[in-house]
GROMACS .gro file of N, CA and C in nm:
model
  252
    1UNK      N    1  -1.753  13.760  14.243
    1UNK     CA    2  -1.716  13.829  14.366
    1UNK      C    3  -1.811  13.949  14.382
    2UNK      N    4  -1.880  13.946  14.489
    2UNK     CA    5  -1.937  14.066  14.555
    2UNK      C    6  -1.852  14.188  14.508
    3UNK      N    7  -1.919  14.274  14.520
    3UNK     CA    8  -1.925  14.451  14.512
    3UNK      C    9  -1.763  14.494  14.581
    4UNK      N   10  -1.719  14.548  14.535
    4UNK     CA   11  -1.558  14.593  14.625
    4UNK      C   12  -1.562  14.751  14.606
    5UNK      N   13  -1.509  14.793  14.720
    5UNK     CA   14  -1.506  14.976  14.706
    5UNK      C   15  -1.363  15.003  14.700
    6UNK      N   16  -1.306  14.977  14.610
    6UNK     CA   17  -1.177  15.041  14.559
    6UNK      C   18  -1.107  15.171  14.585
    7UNK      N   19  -1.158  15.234  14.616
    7UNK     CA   20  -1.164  15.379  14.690
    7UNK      C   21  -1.134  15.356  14.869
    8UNK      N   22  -1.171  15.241  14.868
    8UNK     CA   23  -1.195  15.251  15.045
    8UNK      C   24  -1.001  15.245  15.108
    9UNK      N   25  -0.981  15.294  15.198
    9UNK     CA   26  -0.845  15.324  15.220
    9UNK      C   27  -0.835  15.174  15.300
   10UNK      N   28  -0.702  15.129  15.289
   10UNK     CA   29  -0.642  14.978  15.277
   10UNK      C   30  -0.504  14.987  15.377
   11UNK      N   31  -0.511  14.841  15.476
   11UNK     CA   32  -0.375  14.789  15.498
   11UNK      C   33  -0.366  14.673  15.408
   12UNK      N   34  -0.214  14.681  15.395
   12UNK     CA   35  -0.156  14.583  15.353
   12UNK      C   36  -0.029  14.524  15.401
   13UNK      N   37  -0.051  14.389  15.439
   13UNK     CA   38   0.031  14.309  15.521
   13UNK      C   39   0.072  14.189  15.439
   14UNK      N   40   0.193  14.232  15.402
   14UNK     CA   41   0.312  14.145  15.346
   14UNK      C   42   0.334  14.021  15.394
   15UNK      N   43   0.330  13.873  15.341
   15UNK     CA   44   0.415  13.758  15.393
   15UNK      C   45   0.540  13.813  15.494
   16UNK      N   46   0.576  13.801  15.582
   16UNK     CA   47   0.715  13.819  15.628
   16UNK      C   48   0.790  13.684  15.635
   17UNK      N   49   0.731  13.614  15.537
   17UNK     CA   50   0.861  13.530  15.428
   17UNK      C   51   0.944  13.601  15.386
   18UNK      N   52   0.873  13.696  15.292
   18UNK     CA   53   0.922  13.821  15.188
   18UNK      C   54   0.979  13.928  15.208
   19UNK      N   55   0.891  13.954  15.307
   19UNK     CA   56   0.934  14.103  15.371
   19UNK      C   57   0.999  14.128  15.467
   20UNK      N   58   1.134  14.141  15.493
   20UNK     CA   59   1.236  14.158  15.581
   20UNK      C   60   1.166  14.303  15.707
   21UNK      N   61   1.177  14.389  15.605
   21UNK     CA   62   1.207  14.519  15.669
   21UNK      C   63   1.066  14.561  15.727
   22UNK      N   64   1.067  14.622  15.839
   22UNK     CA   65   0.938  14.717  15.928
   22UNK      C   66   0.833  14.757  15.809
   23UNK      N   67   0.891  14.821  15.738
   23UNK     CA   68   0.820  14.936  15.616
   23UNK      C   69   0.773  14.826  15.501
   24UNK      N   70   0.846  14.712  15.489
   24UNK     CA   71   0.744  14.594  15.388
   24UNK      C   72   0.669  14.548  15.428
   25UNK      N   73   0.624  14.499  15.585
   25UNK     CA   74   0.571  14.404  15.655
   25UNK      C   75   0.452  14.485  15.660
   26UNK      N   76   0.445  14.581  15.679
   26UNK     CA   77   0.280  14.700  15.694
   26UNK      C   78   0.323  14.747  15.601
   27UNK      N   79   0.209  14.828  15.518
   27UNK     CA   80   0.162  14.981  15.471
   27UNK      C   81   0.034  14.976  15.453
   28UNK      N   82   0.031  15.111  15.491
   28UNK     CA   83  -0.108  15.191  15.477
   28UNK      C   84  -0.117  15.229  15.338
   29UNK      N   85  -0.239  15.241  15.229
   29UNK     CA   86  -0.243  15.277  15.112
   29UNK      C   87  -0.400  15.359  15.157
   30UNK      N   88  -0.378  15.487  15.112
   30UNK     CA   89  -0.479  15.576  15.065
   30UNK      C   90  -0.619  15.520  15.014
   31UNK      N   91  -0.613  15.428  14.906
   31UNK     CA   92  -0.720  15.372  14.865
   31UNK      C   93  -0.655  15.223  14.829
   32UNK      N   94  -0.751  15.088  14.844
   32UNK     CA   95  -0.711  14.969  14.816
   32UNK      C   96  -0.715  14.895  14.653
   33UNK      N   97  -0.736  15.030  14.570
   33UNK     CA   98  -0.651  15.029  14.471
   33UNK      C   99  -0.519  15.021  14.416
   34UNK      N  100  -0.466  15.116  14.513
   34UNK     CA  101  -0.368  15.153  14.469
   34UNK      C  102  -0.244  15.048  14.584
   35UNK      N  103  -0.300  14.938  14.706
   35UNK     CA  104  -0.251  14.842  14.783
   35UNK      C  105  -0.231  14.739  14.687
   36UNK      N  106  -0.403  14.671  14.634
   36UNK     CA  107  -0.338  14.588  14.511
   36UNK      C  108  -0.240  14.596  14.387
   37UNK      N  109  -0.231  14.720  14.355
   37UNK     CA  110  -0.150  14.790  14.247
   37UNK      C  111  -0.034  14.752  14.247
   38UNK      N  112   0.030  14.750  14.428
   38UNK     CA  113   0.124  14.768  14.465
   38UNK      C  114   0.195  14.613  14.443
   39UNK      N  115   0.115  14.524  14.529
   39UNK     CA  116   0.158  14.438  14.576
   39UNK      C  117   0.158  14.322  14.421
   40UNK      N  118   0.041  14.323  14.345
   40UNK     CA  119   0.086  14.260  14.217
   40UNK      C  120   0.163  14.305  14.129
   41UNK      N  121   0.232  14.436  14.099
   41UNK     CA  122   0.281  14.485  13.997
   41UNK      C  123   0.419  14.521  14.024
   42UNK      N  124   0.426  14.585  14.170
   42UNK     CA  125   0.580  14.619  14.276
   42UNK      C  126   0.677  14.493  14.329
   43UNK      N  127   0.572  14.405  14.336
   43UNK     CA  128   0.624  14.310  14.478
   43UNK      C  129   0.643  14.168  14.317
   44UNK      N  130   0.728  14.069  14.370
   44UNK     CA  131   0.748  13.946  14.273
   44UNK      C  132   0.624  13.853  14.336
   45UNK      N  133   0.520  13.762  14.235
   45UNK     CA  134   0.422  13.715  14.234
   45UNK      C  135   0.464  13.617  14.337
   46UNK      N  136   0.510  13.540  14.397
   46UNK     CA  137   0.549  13.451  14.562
   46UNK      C  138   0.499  13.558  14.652
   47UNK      N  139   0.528  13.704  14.683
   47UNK     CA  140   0.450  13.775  14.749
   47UNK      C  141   0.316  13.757  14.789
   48UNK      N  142   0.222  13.750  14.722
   48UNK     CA  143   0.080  13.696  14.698
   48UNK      C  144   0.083  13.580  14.824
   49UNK      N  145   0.147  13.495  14.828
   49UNK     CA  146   0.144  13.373  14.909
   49UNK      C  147   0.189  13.456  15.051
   50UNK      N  148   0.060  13.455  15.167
   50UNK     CA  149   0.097  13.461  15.269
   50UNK      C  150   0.023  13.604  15.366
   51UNK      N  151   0.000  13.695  15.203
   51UNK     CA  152  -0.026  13.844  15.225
   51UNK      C  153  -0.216  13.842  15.230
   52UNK      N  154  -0.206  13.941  15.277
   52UNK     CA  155  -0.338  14.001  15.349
   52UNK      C  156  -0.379  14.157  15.317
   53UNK      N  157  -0.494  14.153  15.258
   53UNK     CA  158  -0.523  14.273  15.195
   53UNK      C  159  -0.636  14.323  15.359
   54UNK      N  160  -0.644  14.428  15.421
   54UNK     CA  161  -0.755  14.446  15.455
   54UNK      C  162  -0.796  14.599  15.433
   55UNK      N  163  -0.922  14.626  15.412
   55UNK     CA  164  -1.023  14.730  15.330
   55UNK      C  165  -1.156  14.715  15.361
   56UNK      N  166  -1.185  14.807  15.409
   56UNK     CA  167  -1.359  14.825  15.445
   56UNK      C  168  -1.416  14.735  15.504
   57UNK      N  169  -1.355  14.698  15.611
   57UNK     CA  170  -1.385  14.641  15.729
   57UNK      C  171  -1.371  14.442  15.671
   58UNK      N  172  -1.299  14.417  15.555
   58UNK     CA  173  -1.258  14.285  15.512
   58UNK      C  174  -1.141  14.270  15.507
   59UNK      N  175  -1.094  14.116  15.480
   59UNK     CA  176  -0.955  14.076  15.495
   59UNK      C  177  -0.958  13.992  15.374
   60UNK      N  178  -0.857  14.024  15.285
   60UNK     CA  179  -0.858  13.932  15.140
   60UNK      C  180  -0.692  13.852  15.112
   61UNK      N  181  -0.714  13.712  15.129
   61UNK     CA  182  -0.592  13.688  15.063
   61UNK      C  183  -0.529  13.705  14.951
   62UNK      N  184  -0.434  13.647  14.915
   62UNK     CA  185  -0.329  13.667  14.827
   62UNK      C  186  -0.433  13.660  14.716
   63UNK      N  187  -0.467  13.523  14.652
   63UNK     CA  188  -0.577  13.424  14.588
   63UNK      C  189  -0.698  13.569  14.578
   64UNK      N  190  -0.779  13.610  14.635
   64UNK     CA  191  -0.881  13.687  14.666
   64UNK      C  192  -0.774  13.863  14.551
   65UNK      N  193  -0.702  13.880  14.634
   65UNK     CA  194  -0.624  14.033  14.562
   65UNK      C  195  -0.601  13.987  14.433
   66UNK      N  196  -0.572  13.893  14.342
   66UNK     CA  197  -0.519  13.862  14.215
   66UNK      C  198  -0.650  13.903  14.169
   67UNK      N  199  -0.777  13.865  14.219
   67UNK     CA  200  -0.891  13.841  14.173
   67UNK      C  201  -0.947  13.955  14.148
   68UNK      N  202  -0.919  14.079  14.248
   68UNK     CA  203  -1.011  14.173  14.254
   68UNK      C  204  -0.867  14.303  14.181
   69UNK      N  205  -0.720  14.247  14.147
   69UNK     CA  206  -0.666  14.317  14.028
   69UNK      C  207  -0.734  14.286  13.886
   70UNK      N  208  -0.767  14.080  13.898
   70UNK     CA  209  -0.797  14.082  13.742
   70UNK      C  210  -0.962  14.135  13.729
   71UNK      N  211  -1.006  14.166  13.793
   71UNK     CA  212  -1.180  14.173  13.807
   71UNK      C  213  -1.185  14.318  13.690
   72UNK      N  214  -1.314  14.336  13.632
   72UNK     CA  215  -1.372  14.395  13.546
   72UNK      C  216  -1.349  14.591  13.572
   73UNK      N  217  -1.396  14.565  13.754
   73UNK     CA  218  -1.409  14.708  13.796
   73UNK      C  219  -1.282  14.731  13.857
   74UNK      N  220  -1.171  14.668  13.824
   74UNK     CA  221  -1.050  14.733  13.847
   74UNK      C  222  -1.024  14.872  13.848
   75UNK      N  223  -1.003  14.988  13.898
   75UNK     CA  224  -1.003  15.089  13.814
   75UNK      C  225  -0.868  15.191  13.800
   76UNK      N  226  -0.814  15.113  13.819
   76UNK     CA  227  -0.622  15.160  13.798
   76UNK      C  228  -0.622  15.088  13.635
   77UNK      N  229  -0.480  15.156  13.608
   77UNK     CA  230  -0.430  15.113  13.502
   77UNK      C  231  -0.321  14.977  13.477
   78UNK      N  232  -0.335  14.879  13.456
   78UNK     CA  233  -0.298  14.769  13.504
   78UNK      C  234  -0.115  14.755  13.403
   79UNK      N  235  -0.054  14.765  13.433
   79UNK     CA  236   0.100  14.742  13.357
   79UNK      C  237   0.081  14.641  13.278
   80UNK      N  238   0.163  14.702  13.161
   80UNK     CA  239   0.144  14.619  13.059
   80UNK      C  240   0.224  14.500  13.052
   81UNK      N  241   0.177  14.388  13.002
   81UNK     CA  242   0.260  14.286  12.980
   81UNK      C  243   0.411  14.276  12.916
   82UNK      N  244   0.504  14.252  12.902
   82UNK     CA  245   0.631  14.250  12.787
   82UNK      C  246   0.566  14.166  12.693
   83UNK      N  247   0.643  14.200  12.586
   83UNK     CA  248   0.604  14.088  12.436
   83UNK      C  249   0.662  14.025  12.477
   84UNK      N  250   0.629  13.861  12.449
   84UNK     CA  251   0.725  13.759  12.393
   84UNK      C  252   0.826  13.732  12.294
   0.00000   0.00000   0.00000
């Protein structure tokens, strides 16, 4: 995957499968770090299906946001797994 500016300030648009309410269906995030942060770590992984990242003039699906949480230059702190 091309270059991503993580810093760059982000909408994020929820499946409204998922998202009932006004305030799930949009938010604005400061930086699209902290949008993906949200939506893989806040939201239950079926979320992903449907949702739309957009940031610096791009639009990333569900598939695309997993990618650029698991990617190298992530630069949040990613929650830790539970033990088995």
């Amino acid at each position: 995957m091309e270059t991503f500016n993580y810093t760059a300030s982000a909408e994020l648009y929820p499946s409204r499968r998922y998202a009932k309410s006004a305030r799930e269906q949009y938010r604005r995030f400061k930086t699209a770090a902290e949008a993906i942060q949200y939506i893989v770590e806040d939201r239950p992984a079926a979320w992903l299906i449907g949702t739309f990242l957009e940031a610096d003039g791009r639009r990333f699906d569900g598939a695309a946001i997993r990618a650029l949480y698991e990617a190298d230059g992530y630069p949040l702190q990613r929650q830790q797994a539970a033990a088995a």
